[in-house]
């Protein structure tokens, strides 16, 4: 077995090539290359010492993949006291657990692809050849004896500047069969929260949302100015374009401290959470500068 103890400068210089390659694979929204993906399935079974599946079933998304699996393996085992919905839900959850993630395995398969090509470790990585071929050509896959389900890739994938799933008034991630994920800045959202235009969202309803991350994204969507009109709050201190606020977010969170400030580059007000012991604008500014310097993120209740 070939042993690598240290990478050469020339080998290190090829990192960006593989980052770009596998990021592109992981985010690909082209239709699956079904013939190549099926070759990968057969190769993965052979490498595992298993008989080839008698059927490879293509599905329009991981959800329909899980649902068809539920029909084959789940519903016939449902007890009298279990609802069909419970049985389907359990089977779909099991399919997520048992699946290979195809293109969404790119984060770790790219690691081995790098060593196979750059460091010539073909023998050492050959057991991944089938899985890699699936990842390069299709979405999630679910192997069983005699049958393997495999999913199409998404047909749309939207993200923010940080690469988190994000799309307002549409699915952030969608599949050919119509299933998908609604998300704002990486936070899973209800369809109605995303599809409703910002001027139609009621600030008073947002305060009823118990999930902190969801509430933050809803506030970000409607804008802090509109939210503050109806959100119970009081000013604790002011200094120029800065204001320290105490905001009542819920019955449990009655004194959340926030520093409201003006972003001069885009002329937009936003607020950032600070610890509850902060009592002046200057203390809040000092705290904010220190957290930025140290790369910390203390408060989970950042609004915008």
Short mmCIF file of C-alpha atoms in Angstrom, two decimals:
data_model
loop_
_atom_site.label_atom_id
_atom_site.label_comp_id
_atom_site.label_asym_id
_atom_site.label_seq_id
_atom_site.Cartn_x
_atom_site.Cartn_y
_atom_site.Cartn_z
CA UNK A 1 0.00 0.00 0.00
CA UNK A 2 1.36 3.38 -1.02
CA UNK A 3 2.04 5.66 1.94
CA UNK A 4 1.72 9.45 1.78
CA UNK A 5 3.14 11.41 4.72
CA UNK A 6 3.36 14.89 3.23
CA UNK A 7 1.92 16.68 0.22
CA UNK A 8 4.21 18.52 -2.16
CA UNK A 9 3.63 22.20 -3.03
CA UNK A 10 2.50 21.09 -6.51
CA UNK A 11 -0.07 18.72 -5.00
CA UNK A 12 -1.35 21.38 -2.60
CA UNK A 13 -1.71 23.79 -5.53
CA UNK A 14 -4.37 21.49 -6.99
CA UNK A 15 -6.77 21.90 -4.04
CA UNK A 16 -8.86 24.62 -5.77
CA UNK A 17 -9.35 22.38 -8.81
CA UNK A 18 -11.06 19.70 -6.73
CA UNK A 19 -12.99 22.18 -4.61
CA UNK A 20 -14.45 23.67 -7.79
CA UNK A 21 -15.12 20.25 -9.33
CA UNK A 22 -16.98 18.77 -6.37
CA UNK A 23 -18.83 21.96 -5.48
CA UNK A 24 -20.15 22.00 -9.04
CA UNK A 25 -21.19 18.33 -8.73
CA UNK A 26 -22.86 18.88 -5.36
CA UNK A 27 -24.88 21.85 -6.64
CA UNK A 28 -25.61 20.52 -10.13
CA UNK A 29 -29.19 20.96 -11.34
CA UNK A 30 -28.83 19.22 -14.71
CA UNK A 31 -30.99 16.15 -15.36
CA UNK A 32 -29.38 12.96 -14.08
CA UNK A 33 -27.22 10.98 -16.48
CA UNK A 34 -29.23 7.83 -15.96
CA UNK A 35 -27.10 5.33 -17.94
CA UNK A 36 -23.92 6.38 -16.13
CA UNK A 37 -25.64 6.47 -12.74
CA UNK A 38 -26.98 2.93 -13.27
CA UNK A 39 -23.47 1.76 -14.14
CA UNK A 40 -22.41 3.24 -10.81
CA UNK A 41 -25.17 1.37 -8.96
CA UNK A 42 -24.10 -1.93 -10.52
CA UNK A 43 -20.45 -1.21 -9.74
CA UNK A 44 -21.28 -0.39 -6.10
CA UNK A 45 -23.18 -3.69 -5.72
CA UNK A 46 -20.31 -5.65 -7.32
CA UNK A 47 -17.70 -4.05 -5.07
CA UNK A 48 -19.85 -4.88 -2.04
CA UNK A 49 -20.05 -8.52 -3.18
CA UNK A 50 -23.80 -8.35 -3.73
CA UNK A 51 -25.98 -9.62 -6.54
CA UNK A 52 -26.99 -6.86 -8.93
CA UNK A 53 -30.45 -5.40 -8.32
CA UNK A 54 -33.14 -6.81 -10.58
CA UNK A 55 -34.72 -3.37 -10.86
CA UNK A 56 -33.42 0.18 -10.68
CA UNK A 57 -36.36 2.53 -10.03
CA UNK A 58 -35.98 6.20 -10.89
CA UNK A 59 -37.84 8.79 -8.82
CA UNK A 60 -38.37 12.52 -9.23
CA UNK A 61 -37.01 13.46 -5.79
CA UNK A 62 -35.77 11.97 -2.50
CA UNK A 63 -39.33 12.39 -1.18
CA UNK A 64 -40.98 10.28 -3.89
CA UNK A 65 -38.10 7.83 -3.47
CA UNK A 66 -39.02 7.49 0.19
CA UNK A 67 -42.73 7.27 -0.54
CA UNK A 68 -42.37 4.48 -3.10
CA UNK A 69 -40.16 2.61 -0.66
CA UNK A 70 -42.87 3.08 1.97
CA UNK A 71 -45.40 1.51 -0.36
CA UNK A 72 -43.19 -1.52 -0.97
CA UNK A 73 -41.80 -2.06 2.52
CA UNK A 74 -43.84 0.02 4.94
CA UNK A 75 -47.56 -0.07 4.42
CA UNK A 76 -47.91 -3.85 4.37
CA UNK A 77 -46.42 -3.93 7.87
CA UNK A 78 -48.65 -1.24 9.35
CA UNK A 79 -50.48 -2.46 12.43
CA UNK A 80 -54.20 -1.88 12.98
CA UNK A 81 -53.57 0.80 15.57
CA UNK A 82 -51.04 2.71 13.42
CA UNK A 83 -52.33 5.24 10.92
CA UNK A 84 -51.23 5.10 7.31
CA UNK A 85 -49.68 8.53 7.75
CA UNK A 86 -47.58 7.35 10.68
CA UNK A 87 -46.43 4.32 8.73
CA UNK A 88 -45.51 6.36 5.68
CA UNK A 89 -43.71 8.92 7.81
CA UNK A 90 -41.68 6.26 9.60
CA UNK A 91 -40.77 4.59 6.33
CA UNK A 92 -39.73 7.86 4.70
CA UNK A 93 -37.56 8.71 7.70
CA UNK A 94 -35.99 5.28 7.45
CA UNK A 95 -35.28 5.83 3.76
CA UNK A 96 -33.39 9.04 4.59
CA UNK A 97 -31.31 7.12 7.12
CA UNK A 98 -30.59 4.27 4.70
CA UNK A 99 -29.92 6.35 1.58
CA UNK A 100 -26.70 7.20 -0.13
CA UNK A 101 -26.78 10.90 -0.95
CA UNK A 102 -25.46 10.85 -4.50
CA UNK A 103 -24.30 14.31 -5.50
CA UNK A 104 -24.78 15.43 -1.88
CA UNK A 105 -21.97 13.07 -0.86
CA UNK A 106 -19.65 15.37 -2.82
CA UNK A 107 -18.15 16.85 0.35
CA UNK A 108 -16.38 13.62 1.27
CA UNK A 109 -16.07 11.83 -2.06
CA UNK A 110 -14.08 14.78 -3.41
CA UNK A 111 -11.48 14.09 -0.70
CA UNK A 112 -10.85 10.58 -1.99
CA UNK A 113 -11.05 11.68 -5.63
CA UNK A 114 -8.21 14.11 -4.94
CA UNK A 115 -5.96 11.41 -3.50
CA UNK A 116 -6.88 8.96 -6.25
CA UNK A 117 -5.89 11.36 -9.02
CA UNK A 118 -3.25 13.66 -7.56
CA UNK A 119 -1.50 11.14 -5.31
CA UNK A 120 -2.15 8.15 -7.60
CA UNK A 121 -3.89 6.12 -4.89
CA UNK A 122 -6.12 4.23 -7.31
CA UNK A 123 -5.87 0.87 -5.57
CA UNK A 124 -6.56 2.40 -2.17
CA UNK A 125 -9.73 4.16 -3.33
CA UNK A 126 -11.15 1.65 -5.80
CA UNK A 127 -13.91 0.52 -3.42
CA UNK A 128 -15.54 3.94 -3.91
CA UNK A 129 -15.64 3.82 -7.70
CA UNK A 130 -19.33 2.88 -7.90
CA UNK A 131 -20.46 5.38 -5.27
CA UNK A 132 -18.41 8.10 -6.95
CA UNK A 133 -19.98 7.42 -10.33
CA UNK A 134 -23.45 7.71 -8.81
CA UNK A 135 -22.50 10.98 -7.13
CA UNK A 136 -21.23 12.43 -10.38
CA UNK A 137 -24.41 11.55 -12.25
CA UNK A 138 -27.49 11.48 -9.98
CA UNK A 139 -29.14 12.38 -6.69
CA UNK A 140 -29.93 10.23 -3.67
CA UNK A 141 -30.00 6.45 -4.02
CA UNK A 142 -31.47 3.74 -1.82
CA UNK A 143 -30.00 0.24 -2.26
CA UNK A 144 -31.82 -2.96 -1.28
CA UNK A 145 -31.61 -6.57 -2.25
CA UNK A 146 -33.12 -6.97 -5.74
CA UNK A 147 -34.12 -3.31 -6.04
CA UNK A 148 -32.42 0.07 -5.93
CA UNK A 149 -34.21 3.40 -5.93
CA UNK A 150 -32.41 6.41 -7.32
CA UNK A 151 -33.46 10.04 -7.44
CA UNK A 152 -33.20 12.75 -10.02
CA UNK A 153 -31.10 15.78 -9.21
CA UNK A 154 -32.86 18.99 -8.17
CA UNK A 155 -33.85 21.20 -11.08
CA UNK A 156 -33.25 24.44 -9.15
CA UNK A 157 -30.99 25.38 -6.26
CA UNK A 158 -30.78 28.90 -4.85
CA UNK A 159 -28.49 30.21 -2.13
CA UNK A 160 -27.37 33.39 -0.42
CA UNK A 161 -23.87 34.87 -0.48
CA UNK A 162 -22.78 32.44 2.25
CA UNK A 163 -23.97 29.42 0.25
CA UNK A 164 -26.98 28.69 2.48
CA UNK A 165 -30.28 27.70 0.87
CA UNK A 166 -32.27 30.86 0.25
CA UNK A 167 -35.09 32.02 -2.01
CA UNK A 168 -37.91 34.40 -1.23
CA UNK A 169 -41.36 33.73 -2.74
CA UNK A 170 -40.26 30.39 -4.26
CA UNK A 171 -38.62 27.08 -3.32
CA UNK A 172 -34.93 27.33 -2.54
CA UNK A 173 -34.43 23.73 -3.66
CA UNK A 174 -36.87 22.06 -6.04
CA UNK A 175 -37.11 18.73 -7.83
CA UNK A 176 -38.72 17.66 -11.12
CA UNK A 177 -41.70 16.03 -9.38
CA UNK A 178 -42.63 19.27 -7.60
CA UNK A 179 -41.21 18.49 -4.15
CA UNK A 180 -38.71 20.85 -2.61
CA UNK A 181 -37.52 22.89 0.33
CA UNK A 182 -38.50 26.40 1.33
CA UNK A 183 -35.68 28.24 3.08
CA UNK A 184 -34.49 31.71 3.95
CA UNK A 185 -30.78 32.13 4.72
CA UNK A 186 -30.42 28.43 5.47
CA UNK A 187 -33.49 28.19 7.74
CA UNK A 188 -36.27 25.79 6.75
CA UNK A 189 -39.52 27.71 6.47
CA UNK A 190 -43.21 26.99 5.99
CA UNK A 191 -44.34 27.52 2.39
CA UNK A 192 -46.73 30.30 3.40
CA UNK A 193 -43.92 32.22 5.11
CA UNK A 194 -41.86 32.21 1.94
CA UNK A 195 -44.61 32.56 -0.65
CA UNK A 196 -46.39 35.45 1.07
CA UNK A 197 -44.98 38.80 -0.11
CA UNK A 198 -43.26 40.78 2.62
CA UNK A 199 -45.90 43.53 2.58
CA UNK A 200 -48.58 40.94 3.32
CA UNK A 201 -46.89 39.43 6.38
CA UNK A 202 -48.32 40.69 9.64
CA UNK A 203 -45.70 41.65 12.27
CA UNK A 204 -48.12 40.75 15.07
CA UNK A 205 -48.32 37.19 13.74
CA UNK A 206 -44.54 36.89 13.58
CA UNK A 207 -44.29 37.32 17.36
CA UNK A 208 -46.41 34.18 17.76
CA UNK A 209 -43.72 32.11 16.00
CA UNK A 210 -41.93 30.07 18.66
CA UNK A 211 -38.91 29.03 16.59
CA UNK A 212 -36.26 31.70 17.07
CA UNK A 213 -34.54 31.12 13.72
CA UNK A 214 -37.81 31.22 11.79
CA UNK A 215 -38.90 34.37 13.59
CA UNK A 216 -35.58 36.05 12.82
CA UNK A 217 -35.95 35.34 9.11
CA UNK A 218 -39.53 36.61 9.05
CA UNK A 219 -38.44 39.83 10.71
CA UNK A 220 -35.58 40.15 8.26
CA UNK A 221 -38.07 39.65 5.43
CA UNK A 222 -40.55 42.35 6.46
CA UNK A 223 -37.83 44.76 7.59
CA UNK A 224 -36.92 45.98 11.02
CA UNK A 225 -38.65 49.34 10.52
CA UNK A 226 -42.07 47.78 9.96
CA UNK A 227 -41.54 45.20 12.69
CA UNK A 228 -40.63 47.78 15.32
CA UNK A 229 -43.91 49.62 14.77
CA UNK A 230 -45.84 46.82 16.47
CA UNK A 231 -43.14 45.04 18.50
CA UNK A 232 -43.21 45.98 22.21
CA UNK A 233 -39.92 47.72 22.98
CA UNK A 234 -38.33 50.62 24.80
CA UNK A 235 -35.22 52.68 24.27
CA UNK A 236 -32.53 52.34 26.93
CA UNK A 237 -29.86 54.61 25.45
CA UNK A 238 -29.06 56.60 22.28
CA UNK A 239 -25.84 57.80 20.70
CA UNK A 240 -25.78 59.20 17.16
CA UNK A 241 -27.05 56.54 14.75
CA UNK A 242 -27.04 53.90 17.53
CA UNK A 243 -29.81 52.99 19.93
CA UNK A 244 -29.92 50.31 22.64
CA UNK A 245 -33.32 48.64 22.80
CA UNK A 246 -35.11 46.30 25.17
CA UNK A 247 -37.52 44.17 23.12
CA UNK A 248 -40.25 41.87 24.35
CA UNK A 249 -40.06 38.88 22.02
CA UNK A 250 -42.40 36.57 23.94
CA UNK A 251 -43.82 35.88 27.39
CA UNK A 252 -40.58 34.06 28.18
CA UNK A 253 -38.24 36.64 26.62
CA UNK A 254 -39.36 40.00 27.97
CA UNK A 255 -36.07 41.94 27.96
CA UNK A 256 -33.96 40.99 24.95
CA UNK A 257 -31.26 43.63 24.45
CA UNK A 258 -30.45 44.81 20.93
CA UNK A 259 -28.25 47.43 19.38
CA UNK A 260 -30.07 49.22 16.57
CA UNK A 261 -27.75 50.89 14.06
CA UNK A 262 -27.73 52.43 10.62
CA UNK A 263 -25.72 50.77 7.87
CA UNK A 264 -24.43 53.89 6.07
CA UNK A 265 -23.43 52.05 2.90
CA UNK A 266 -26.99 50.99 2.10
CA UNK A 267 -28.96 53.33 4.43
CA UNK A 268 -30.77 50.44 6.14
CA UNK A 269 -31.40 50.04 9.86
CA UNK A 270 -30.66 46.70 11.46
CA UNK A 271 -30.29 45.30 14.97
CA UNK A 272 -27.91 42.85 16.60
CA UNK A 273 -28.35 41.06 19.90
CA UNK A 274 -26.17 41.87 22.88
CA UNK A 275 -25.98 40.28 26.36
CA UNK A 276 -28.67 41.21 28.90
CA UNK A 277 -26.17 43.02 31.15
CA UNK A 278 -25.44 45.65 28.48
CA UNK A 279 -27.01 48.96 29.55
CA UNK A 280 -25.48 51.66 27.29
CA UNK A 281 -24.84 52.13 23.60
CA UNK A 282 -21.08 52.39 24.20
CA UNK A 283 -21.03 49.08 26.06
CA UNK A 284 -22.94 47.50 23.16
CA UNK A 285 -20.51 48.97 20.59
CA UNK A 286 -17.54 47.70 22.61
CA UNK A 287 -19.13 44.27 22.91
CA UNK A 288 -19.87 44.13 19.17
CA UNK A 289 -16.28 45.10 18.30
CA UNK A 290 -14.91 42.44 20.63
CA UNK A 291 -17.13 39.66 19.28
CA UNK A 292 -16.15 40.59 15.70
CA UNK A 293 -12.47 40.60 16.66
CA UNK A 294 -12.75 37.18 18.30
CA UNK A 295 -15.09 35.69 15.70
CA UNK A 296 -17.86 35.03 18.23
CA UNK A 297 -21.65 35.00 17.85
CA UNK A 298 -23.18 35.25 21.31
CA UNK A 299 -26.85 35.99 20.82
CA UNK A 300 -29.21 33.56 19.07
CA UNK A 301 -31.90 36.26 18.84
CA UNK A 302 -30.25 38.41 16.17
CA UNK A 303 -33.14 39.88 14.22
CA UNK A 304 -31.62 41.24 11.01
#
